mmCIF file of C-alpha atoms and ligand atoms in Angstrom:
data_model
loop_
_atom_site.group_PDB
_atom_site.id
_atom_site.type_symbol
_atom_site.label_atom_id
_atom_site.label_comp_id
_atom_site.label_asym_id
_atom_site.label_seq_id
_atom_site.Cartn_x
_atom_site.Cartn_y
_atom_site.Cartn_z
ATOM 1 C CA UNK A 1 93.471 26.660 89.367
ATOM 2 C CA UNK A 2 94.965 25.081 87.064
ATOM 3 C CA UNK A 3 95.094 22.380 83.676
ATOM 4 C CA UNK A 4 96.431 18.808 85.021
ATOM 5 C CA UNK A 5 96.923 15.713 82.780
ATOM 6 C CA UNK A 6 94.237 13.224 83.646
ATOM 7 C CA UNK A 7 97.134 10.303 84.163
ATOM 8 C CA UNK A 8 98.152 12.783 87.148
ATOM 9 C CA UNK A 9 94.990 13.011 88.625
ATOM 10 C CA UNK A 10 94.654 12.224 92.327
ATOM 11 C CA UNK A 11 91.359 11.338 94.484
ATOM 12 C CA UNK A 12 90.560 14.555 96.047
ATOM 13 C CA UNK A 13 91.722 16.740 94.109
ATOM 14 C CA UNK A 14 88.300 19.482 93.397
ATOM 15 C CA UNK A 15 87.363 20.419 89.647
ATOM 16 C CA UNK A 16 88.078 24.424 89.273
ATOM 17 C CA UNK A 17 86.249 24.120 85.989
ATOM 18 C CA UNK A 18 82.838 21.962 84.446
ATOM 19 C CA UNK A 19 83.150 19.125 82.437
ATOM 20 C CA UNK A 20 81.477 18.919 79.108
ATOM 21 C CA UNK A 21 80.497 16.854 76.468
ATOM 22 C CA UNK A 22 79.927 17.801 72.937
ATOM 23 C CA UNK A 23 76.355 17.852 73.587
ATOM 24 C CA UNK A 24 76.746 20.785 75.950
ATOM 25 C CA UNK A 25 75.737 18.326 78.787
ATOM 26 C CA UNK A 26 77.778 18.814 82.009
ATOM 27 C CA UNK A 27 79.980 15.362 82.883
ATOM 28 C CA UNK A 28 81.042 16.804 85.809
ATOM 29 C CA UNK A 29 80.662 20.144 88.002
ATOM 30 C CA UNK A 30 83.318 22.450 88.792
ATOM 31 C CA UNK A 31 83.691 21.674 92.768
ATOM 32 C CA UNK A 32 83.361 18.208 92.247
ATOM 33 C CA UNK A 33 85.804 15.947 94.380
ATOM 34 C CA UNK A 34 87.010 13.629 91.836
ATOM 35 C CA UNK A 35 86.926 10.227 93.049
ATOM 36 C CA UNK A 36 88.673 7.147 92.029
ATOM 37 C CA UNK A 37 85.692 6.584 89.560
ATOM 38 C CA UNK A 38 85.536 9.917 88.439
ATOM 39 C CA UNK A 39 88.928 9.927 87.305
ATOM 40 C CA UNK A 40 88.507 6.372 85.503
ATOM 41 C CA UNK A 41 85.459 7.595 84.116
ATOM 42 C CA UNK A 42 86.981 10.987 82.443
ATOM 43 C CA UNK A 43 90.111 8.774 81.185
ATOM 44 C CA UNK A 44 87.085 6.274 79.443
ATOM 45 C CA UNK A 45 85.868 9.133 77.557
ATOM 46 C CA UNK A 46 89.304 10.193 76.508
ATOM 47 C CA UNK A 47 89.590 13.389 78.466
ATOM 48 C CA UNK A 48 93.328 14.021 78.283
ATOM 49 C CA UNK A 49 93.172 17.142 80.786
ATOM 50 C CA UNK A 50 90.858 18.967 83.015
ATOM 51 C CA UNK A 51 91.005 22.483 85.262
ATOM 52 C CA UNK A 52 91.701 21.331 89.220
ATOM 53 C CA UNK A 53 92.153 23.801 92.279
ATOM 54 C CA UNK A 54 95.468 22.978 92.650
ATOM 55 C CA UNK A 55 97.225 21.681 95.904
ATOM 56 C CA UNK A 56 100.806 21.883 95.147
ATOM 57 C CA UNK A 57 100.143 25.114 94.373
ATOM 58 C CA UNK A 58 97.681 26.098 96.447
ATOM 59 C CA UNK A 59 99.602 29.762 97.918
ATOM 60 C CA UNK A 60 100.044 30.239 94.343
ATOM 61 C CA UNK A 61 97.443 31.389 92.522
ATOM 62 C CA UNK A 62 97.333 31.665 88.713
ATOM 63 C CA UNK A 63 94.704 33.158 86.636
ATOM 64 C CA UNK A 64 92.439 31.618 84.095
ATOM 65 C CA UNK A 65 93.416 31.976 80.511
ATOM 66 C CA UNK A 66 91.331 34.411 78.943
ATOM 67 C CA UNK A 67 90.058 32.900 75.500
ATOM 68 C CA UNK A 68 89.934 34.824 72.014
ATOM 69 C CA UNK A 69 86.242 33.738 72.254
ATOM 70 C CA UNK A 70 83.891 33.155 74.503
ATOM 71 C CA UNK A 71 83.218 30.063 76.680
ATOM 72 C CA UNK A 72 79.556 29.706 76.041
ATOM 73 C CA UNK A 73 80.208 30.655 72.157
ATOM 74 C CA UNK A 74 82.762 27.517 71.923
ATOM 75 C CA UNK A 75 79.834 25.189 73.599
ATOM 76 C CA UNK A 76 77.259 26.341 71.105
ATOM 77 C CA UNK A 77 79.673 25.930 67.927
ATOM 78 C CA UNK A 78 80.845 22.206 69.171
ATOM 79 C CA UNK A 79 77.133 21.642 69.760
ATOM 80 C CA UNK A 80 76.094 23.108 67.021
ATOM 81 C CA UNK A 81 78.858 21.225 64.317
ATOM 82 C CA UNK A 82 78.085 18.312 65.911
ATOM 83 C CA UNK A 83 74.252 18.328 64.926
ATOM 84 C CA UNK A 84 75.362 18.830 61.700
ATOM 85 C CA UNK A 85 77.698 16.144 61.059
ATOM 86 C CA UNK A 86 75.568 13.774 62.697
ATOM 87 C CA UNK A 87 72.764 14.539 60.594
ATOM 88 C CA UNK A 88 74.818 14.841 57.432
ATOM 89 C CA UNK A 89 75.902 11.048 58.479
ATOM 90 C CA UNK A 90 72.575 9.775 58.462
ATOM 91 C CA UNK A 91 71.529 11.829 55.176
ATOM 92 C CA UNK A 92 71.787 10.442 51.575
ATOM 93 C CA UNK A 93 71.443 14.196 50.872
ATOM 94 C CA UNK A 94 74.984 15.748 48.833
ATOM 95 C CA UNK A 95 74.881 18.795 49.466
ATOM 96 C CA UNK A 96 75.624 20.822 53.665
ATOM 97 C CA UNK A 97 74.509 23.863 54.389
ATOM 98 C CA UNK A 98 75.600 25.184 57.492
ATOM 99 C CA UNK A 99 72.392 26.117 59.553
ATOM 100 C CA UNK A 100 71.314 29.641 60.470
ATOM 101 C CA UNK A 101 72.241 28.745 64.000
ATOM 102 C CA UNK A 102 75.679 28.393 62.893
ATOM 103 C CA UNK A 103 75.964 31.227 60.801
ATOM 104 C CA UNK A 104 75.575 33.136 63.325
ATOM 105 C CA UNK A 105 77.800 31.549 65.600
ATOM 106 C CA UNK A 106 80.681 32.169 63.258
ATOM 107 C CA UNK A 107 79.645 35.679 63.458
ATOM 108 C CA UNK A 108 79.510 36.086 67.010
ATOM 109 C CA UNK A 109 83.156 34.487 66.969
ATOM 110 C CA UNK A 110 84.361 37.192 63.931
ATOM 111 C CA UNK A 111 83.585 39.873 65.894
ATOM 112 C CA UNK A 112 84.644 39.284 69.081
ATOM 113 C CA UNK A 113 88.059 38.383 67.612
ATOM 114 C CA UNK A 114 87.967 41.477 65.774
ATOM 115 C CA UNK A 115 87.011 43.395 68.688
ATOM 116 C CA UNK A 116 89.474 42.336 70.527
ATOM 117 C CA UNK A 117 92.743 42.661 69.427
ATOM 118 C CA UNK A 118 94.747 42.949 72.388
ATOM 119 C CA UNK A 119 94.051 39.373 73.607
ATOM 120 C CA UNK A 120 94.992 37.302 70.209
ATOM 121 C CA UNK A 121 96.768 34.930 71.997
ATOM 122 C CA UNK A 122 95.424 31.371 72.047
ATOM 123 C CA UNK A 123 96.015 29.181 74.959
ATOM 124 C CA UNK A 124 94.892 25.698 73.695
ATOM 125 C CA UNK A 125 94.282 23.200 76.273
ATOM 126 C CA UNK A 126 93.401 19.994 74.808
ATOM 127 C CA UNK A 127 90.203 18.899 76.658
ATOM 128 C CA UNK A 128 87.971 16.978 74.748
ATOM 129 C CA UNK A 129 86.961 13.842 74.853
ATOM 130 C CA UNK A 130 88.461 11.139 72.226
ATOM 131 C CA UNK A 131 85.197 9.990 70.728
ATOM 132 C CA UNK A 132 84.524 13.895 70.073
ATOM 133 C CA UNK A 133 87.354 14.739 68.704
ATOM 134 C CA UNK A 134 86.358 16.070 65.607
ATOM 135 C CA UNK A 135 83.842 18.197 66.844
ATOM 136 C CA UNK A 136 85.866 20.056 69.255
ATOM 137 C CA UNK A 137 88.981 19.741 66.280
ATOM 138 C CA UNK A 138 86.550 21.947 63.646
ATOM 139 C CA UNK A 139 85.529 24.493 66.477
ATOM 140 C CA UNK A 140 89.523 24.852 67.435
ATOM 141 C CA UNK A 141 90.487 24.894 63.872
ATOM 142 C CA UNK A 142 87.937 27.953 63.386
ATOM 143 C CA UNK A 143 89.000 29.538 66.443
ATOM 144 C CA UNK A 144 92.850 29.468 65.249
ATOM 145 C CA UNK A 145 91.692 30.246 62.074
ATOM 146 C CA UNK A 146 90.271 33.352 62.710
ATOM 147 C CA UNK A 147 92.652 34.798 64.818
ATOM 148 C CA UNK A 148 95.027 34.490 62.342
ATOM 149 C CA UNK A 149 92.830 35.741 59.426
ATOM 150 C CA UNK A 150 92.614 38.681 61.879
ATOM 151 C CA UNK A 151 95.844 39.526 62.904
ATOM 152 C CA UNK A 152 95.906 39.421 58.574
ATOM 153 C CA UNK A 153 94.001 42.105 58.276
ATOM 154 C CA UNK A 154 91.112 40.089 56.963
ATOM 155 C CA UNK A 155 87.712 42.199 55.954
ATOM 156 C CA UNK A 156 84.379 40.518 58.206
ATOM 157 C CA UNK A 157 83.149 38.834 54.941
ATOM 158 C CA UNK A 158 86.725 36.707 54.386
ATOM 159 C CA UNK A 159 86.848 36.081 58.318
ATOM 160 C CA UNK A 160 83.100 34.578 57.962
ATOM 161 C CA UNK A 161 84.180 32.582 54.548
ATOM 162 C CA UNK A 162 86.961 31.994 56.679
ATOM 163 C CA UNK A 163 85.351 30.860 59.647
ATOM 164 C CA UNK A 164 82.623 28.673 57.576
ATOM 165 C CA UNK A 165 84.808 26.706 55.558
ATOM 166 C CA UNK A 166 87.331 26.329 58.423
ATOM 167 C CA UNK A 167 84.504 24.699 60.598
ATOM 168 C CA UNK A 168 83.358 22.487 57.817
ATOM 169 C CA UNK A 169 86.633 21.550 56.970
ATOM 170 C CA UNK A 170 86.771 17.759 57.599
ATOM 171 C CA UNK A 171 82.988 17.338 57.152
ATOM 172 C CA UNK A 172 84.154 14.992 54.342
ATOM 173 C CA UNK A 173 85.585 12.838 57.238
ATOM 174 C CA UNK A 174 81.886 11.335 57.970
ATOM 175 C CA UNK A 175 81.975 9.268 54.987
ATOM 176 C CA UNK A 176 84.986 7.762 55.860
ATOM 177 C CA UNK A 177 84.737 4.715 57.887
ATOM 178 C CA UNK A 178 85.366 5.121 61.578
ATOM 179 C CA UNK A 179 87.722 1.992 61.589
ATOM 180 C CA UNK A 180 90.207 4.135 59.261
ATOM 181 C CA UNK A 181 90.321 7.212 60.613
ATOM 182 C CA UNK A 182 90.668 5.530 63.991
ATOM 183 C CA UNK A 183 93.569 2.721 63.214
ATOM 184 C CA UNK A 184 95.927 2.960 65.464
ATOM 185 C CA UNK A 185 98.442 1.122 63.292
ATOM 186 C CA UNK A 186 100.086 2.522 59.945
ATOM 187 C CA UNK A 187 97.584 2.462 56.888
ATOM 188 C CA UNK A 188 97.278 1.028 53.936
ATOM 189 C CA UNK A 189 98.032 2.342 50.845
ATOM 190 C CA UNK A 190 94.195 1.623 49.693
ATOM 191 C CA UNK A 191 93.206 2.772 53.354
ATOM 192 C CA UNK A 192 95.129 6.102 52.925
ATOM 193 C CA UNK A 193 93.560 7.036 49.403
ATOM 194 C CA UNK A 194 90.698 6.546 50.713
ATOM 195 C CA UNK A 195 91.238 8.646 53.594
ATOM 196 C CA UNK A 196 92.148 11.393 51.590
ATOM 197 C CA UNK A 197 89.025 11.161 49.487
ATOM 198 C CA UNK A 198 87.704 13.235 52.243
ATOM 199 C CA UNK A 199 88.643 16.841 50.634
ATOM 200 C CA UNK A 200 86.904 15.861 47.538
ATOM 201 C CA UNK A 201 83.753 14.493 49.477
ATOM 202 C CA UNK A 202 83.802 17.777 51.442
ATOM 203 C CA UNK A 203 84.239 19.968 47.905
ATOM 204 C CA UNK A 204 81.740 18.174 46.424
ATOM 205 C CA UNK A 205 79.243 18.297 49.547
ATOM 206 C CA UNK A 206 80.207 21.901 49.901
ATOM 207 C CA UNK A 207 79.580 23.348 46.162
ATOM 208 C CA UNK A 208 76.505 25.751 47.372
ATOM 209 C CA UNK A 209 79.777 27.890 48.985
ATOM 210 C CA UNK A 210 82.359 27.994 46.831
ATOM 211 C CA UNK A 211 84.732 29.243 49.330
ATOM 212 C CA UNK A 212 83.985 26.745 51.911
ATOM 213 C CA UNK A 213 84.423 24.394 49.701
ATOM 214 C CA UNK A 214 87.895 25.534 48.410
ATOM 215 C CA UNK A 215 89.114 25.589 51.558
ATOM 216 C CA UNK A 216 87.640 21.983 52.656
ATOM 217 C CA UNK A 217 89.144 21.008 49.347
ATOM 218 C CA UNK A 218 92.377 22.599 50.083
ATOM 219 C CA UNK A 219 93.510 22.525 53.382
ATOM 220 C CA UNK A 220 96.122 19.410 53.183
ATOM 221 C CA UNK A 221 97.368 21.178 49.970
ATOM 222 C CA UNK A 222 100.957 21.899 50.684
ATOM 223 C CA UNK A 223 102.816 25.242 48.921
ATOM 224 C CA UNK A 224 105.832 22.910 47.885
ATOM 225 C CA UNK A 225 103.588 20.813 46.377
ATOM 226 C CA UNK A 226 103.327 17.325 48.506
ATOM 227 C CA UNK A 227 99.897 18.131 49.810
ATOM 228 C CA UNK A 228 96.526 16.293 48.314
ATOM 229 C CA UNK A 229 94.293 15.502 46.562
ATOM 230 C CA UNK A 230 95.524 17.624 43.785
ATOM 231 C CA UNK A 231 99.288 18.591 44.432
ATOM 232 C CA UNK A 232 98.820 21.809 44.232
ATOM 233 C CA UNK A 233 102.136 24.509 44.571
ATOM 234 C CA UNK A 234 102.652 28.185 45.586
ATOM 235 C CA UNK A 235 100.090 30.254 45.234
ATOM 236 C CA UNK A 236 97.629 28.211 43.757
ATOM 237 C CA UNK A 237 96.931 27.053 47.521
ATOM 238 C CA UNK A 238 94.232 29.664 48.178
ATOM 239 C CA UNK A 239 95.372 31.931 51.668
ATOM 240 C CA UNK A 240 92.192 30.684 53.245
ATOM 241 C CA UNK A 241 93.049 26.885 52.670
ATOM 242 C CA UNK A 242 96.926 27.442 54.028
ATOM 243 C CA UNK A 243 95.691 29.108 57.719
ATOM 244 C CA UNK A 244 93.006 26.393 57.865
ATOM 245 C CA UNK A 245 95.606 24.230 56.997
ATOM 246 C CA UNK A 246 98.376 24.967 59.875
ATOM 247 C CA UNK A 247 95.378 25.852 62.235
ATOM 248 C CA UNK A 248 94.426 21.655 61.520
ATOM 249 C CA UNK A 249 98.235 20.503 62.067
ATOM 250 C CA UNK A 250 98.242 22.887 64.940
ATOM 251 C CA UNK A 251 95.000 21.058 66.522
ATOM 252 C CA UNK A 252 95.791 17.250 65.384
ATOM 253 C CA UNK A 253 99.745 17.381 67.061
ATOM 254 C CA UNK A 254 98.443 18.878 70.376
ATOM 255 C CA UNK A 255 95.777 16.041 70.717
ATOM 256 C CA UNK A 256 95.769 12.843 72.330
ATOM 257 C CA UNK A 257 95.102 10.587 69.360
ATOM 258 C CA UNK A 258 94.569 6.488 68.613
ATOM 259 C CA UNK A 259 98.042 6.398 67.516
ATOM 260 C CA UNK A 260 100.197 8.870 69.571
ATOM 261 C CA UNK A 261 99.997 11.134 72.505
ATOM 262 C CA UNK A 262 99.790 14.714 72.184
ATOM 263 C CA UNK A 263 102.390 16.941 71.874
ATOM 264 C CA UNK A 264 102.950 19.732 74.162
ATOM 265 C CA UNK A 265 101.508 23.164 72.293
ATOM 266 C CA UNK A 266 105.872 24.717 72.140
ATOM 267 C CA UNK A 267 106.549 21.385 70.507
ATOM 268 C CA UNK A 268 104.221 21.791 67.877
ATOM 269 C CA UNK A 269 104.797 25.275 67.548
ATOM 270 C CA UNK A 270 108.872 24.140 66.869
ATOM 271 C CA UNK A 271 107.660 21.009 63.947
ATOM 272 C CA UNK A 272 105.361 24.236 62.587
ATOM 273 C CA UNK A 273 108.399 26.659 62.596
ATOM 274 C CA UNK A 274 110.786 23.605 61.547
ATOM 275 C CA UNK A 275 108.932 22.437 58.784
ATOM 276 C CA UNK A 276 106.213 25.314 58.249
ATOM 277 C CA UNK A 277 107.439 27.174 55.575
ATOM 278 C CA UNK A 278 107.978 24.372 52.911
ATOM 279 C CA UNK A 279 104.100 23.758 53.281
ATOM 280 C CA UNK A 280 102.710 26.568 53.846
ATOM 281 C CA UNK A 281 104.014 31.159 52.898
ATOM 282 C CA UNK A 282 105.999 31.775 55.784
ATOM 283 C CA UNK A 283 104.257 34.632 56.301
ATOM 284 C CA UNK A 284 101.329 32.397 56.951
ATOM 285 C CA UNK A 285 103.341 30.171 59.632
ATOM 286 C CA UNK A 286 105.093 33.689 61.250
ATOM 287 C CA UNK A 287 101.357 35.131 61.944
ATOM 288 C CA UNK A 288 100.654 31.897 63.234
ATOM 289 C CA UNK A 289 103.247 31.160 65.548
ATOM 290 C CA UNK A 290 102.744 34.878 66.894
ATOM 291 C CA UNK A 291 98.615 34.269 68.477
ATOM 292 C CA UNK A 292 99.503 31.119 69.510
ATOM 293 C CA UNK A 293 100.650 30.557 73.647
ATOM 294 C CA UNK A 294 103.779 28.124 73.182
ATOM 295 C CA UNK A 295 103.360 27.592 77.192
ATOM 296 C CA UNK A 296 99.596 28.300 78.000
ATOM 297 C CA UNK A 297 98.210 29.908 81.226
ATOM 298 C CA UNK A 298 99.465 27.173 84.226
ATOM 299 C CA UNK A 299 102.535 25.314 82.373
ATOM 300 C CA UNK A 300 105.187 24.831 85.027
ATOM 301 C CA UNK A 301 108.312 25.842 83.707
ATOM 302 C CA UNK A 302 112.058 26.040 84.198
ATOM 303 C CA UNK A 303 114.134 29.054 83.424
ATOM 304 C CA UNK A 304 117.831 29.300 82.267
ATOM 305 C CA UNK A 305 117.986 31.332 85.533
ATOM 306 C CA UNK A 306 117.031 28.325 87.429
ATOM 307 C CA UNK A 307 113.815 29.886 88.942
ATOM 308 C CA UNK A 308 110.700 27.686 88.335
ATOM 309 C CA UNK A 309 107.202 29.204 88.119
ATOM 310 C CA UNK A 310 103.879 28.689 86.545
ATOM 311 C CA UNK A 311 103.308 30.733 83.323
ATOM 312 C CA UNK A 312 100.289 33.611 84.159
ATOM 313 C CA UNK A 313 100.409 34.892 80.721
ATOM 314 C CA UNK A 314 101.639 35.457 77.237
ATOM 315 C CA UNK A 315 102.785 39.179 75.829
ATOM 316 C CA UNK A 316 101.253 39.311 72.353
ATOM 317 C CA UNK A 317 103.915 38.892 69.844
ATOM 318 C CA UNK A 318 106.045 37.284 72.042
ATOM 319 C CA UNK A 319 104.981 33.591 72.134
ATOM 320 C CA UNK A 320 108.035 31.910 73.438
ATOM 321 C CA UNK A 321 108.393 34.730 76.281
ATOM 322 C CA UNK A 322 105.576 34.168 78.652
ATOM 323 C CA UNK A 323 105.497 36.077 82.215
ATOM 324 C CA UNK A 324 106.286 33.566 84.683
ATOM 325 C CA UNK A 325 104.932 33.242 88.433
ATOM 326 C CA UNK A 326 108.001 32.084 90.538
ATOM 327 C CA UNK A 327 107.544 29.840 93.486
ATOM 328 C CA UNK A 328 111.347 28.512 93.497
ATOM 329 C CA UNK A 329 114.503 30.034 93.142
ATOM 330 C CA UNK A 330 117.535 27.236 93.365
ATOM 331 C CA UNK A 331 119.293 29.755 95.802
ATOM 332 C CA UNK A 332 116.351 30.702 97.978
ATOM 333 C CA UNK A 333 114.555 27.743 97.792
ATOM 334 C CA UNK A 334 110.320 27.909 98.072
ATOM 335 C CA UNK A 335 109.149 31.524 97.997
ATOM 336 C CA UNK A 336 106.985 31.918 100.503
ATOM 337 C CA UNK A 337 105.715 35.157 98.331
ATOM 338 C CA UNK A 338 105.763 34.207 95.263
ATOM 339 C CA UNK A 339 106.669 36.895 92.076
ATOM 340 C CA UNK A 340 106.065 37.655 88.466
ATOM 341 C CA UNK A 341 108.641 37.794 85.982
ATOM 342 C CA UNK A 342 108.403 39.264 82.526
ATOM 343 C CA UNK A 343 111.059 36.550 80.705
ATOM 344 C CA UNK A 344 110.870 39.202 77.909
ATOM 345 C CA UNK A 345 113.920 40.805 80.742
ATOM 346 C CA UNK A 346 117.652 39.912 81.067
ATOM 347 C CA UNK A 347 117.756 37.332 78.578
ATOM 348 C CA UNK A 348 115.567 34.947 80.652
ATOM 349 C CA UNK A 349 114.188 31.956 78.421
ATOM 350 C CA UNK A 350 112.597 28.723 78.975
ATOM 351 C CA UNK A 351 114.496 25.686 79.294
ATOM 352 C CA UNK A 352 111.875 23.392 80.106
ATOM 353 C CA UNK A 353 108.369 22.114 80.753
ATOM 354 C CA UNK A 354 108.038 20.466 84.507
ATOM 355 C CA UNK A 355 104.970 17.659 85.114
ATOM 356 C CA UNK A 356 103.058 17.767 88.000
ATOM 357 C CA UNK A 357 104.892 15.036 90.091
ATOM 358 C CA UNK A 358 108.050 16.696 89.958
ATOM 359 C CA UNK A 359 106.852 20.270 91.721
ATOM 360 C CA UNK A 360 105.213 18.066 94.070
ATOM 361 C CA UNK A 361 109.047 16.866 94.872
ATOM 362 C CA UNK A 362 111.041 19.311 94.442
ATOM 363 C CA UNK A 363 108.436 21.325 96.726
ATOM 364 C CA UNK A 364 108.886 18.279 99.014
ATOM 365 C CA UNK A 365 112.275 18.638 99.027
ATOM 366 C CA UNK A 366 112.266 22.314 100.224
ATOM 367 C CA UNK A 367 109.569 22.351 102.582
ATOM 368 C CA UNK A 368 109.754 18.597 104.407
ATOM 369 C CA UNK A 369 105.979 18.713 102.881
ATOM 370 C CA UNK A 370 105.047 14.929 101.864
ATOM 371 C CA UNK A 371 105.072 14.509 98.205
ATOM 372 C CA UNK A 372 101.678 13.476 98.197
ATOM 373 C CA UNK A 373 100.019 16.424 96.399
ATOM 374 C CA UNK A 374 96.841 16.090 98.132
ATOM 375 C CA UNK A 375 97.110 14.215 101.368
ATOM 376 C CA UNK A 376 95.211 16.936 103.184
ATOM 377 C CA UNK A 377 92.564 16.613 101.126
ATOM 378 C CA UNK A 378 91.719 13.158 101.322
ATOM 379 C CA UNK A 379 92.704 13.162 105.222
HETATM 380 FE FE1 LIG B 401 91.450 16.965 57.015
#
């Protein structure tokens, strides 16, 4: 199994994992053969990725990524966020309060971060669909959130402050027209002060928490000073608001969005490590970089040693140095058993990221195969 761009989708192909919508409803079941419609269906609602059993691979096999939380836990939050911003759209009401439901949801999620500390390591995979993006963006935003507040040291009562204002953290997006926030083109200066209204919408929406509403107020306040609304420097930046803060740049540059395509999760990590530490303590942007995957569970990668594999896992602490599946060595061609390789070893690194089509090739090219992934399927 494993995550495949939607644009490289074939007919055929079978889902290894359901498809939902914020709702919780299920677009599609995991066995389903997707079908020409299917696909153009999943790339309508923006899907930018989904879980297939996967052909090219198919002697291969590669684990699931384990999650920080649990599966069902991230349905009920993006659910649950969801019915709140919806109703807080169509409320003249000032003032959110985030439902008991939700409350406890954010507990659920503190402690089974906390209680597990072995697997803080995040392997994001961007599915969501477009029009839900910022439902699935506060959940992820939480999720990174939290694991960072952990790996902190953070007591239960900051990882729930934590946890609340991170999920609330844009809800002062709903009162910003959808044709802004949306425009694929460059913005206004009148359409970008408006847009950044929305931390002072959320502070003042928020002022029954305190804390939550810091940190909705906060989190595009930069250290050096260039964040808004207020230009706030150094410390004055509360801790809270600066890991919701890179947990939100984290999210936005790995998604699919109106006005660019995503970025690949050890590209973002690189801006983050490039640019991290005039906006945000560096010791904020080194515990982040450290729970984050830069090549999650089922990248195809290229070592310097010129063996290609699929990345299995991530050693905590050592983000850039996954443990790599091999299927191809340039010398002895396509392993018929494949092997796992601990790139923490012999100064093994990765030199690059590999898309689907390619491995179908190059796998061509070794075995005679046909390059088309999935002929057998659709025979
Ligand atoms: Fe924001």
């Amino acid at each position: 199994m494993r995550k495949v761009p939607v644009s490289a989708l074939q007919p055929g192909l079978r889902l290894a994992k359901s498809v939902y919508g914020a709702n919780n409803e299920v677009y599609l079941q995991t066995g389903a053969i997707l079908t020409a419609r299917y696909i153009q269906k999943l790339k309508e609602l923006g899907f930018s990725s989904v879980y297939v059993y996967d052909p090219v691979l198919q002697d291969v096999e590669i684990p699931e990524a384990t999650d920080v939380i649990h599966e069902e836990t991230r349905r009920e939050a993006v659910g649950q966020i969801r019915n709140l911003l919806l109703e807080t759209a169509s409320s003249h009401a000032k003032a959110v309060l985030p439902p008991k439901e939700l409350s406890r949801t954010i507990s659920d999620m503190v402690e089974q971060i906390i209680q597990n500390p072995s697997s803080r390591v995040i392997n994001m995979a961007d599915i969501r669909a477009r029009n839900e993006y910022l439902y699935h963006h506060s959940v992820n935003v939480c999720v990174l959130a939290l694991t960072v507040g952990a790996e902190m040291g953070l007591s239960r009562r900051e990882l729930f402050d934590l946890g609340t204002g991170a999920v609330l953290h844009d809800v002062g997006k709903i009162k910003i027209p959808v044709e802004i926030l949306e425009k694929p083109g460059r913005l206004t200066d009148e359409e970008f002060a408006l847009v950044k209204r929305h931390t002072l919408i959320a502070e003042e929406m928020l002022s029954d928490n305190p804390v939550a509403a810091g940190i909705a107020c906060m989190h595009h306040e930069r250290v050096n000073g260039e964040g808004y609304p207020r230009g706030l420097k150094g410390a004055q930046v509360s801790l809270l608001a600066q890991i919701t803060g890179i947990a939100d740049v984290f999210d936005a540059l790995i998604a699919d969005r109106c006005y660019r395509k995503a970025y690949a999760p050890h590209e973002a990590l690189e801006m983050l490590l490039a640019a991290g530490d005039y906006w945000f303590d560096y010791e904020v942007v080194r515990r982040f970089v450290n729970v984050v995957a830069a090549y999650p569970v089922g990248t195809l990668v290229e070592l310097n040693t010129k063996e290609t594999g699929a990345v299995v896992g991530t050693p905590k602490g050592f983000p850039t140095q996954p443990v790599v599946r091999v299927f191809l060595d340039a010398e002895k061609g396509w392993l018929a058993d494949p092997y796992d390789l601990s790139t923490l070893e012999k100064r093994r690194f990765v030199v690059r990221v590999l898309d689907e089509e390619e491995v179908a090739f190059i796998k061509a090219r070794f075995t005679g195969q046909s390059a088309s992934r999935h002929r057998r399927d659709i025979d």
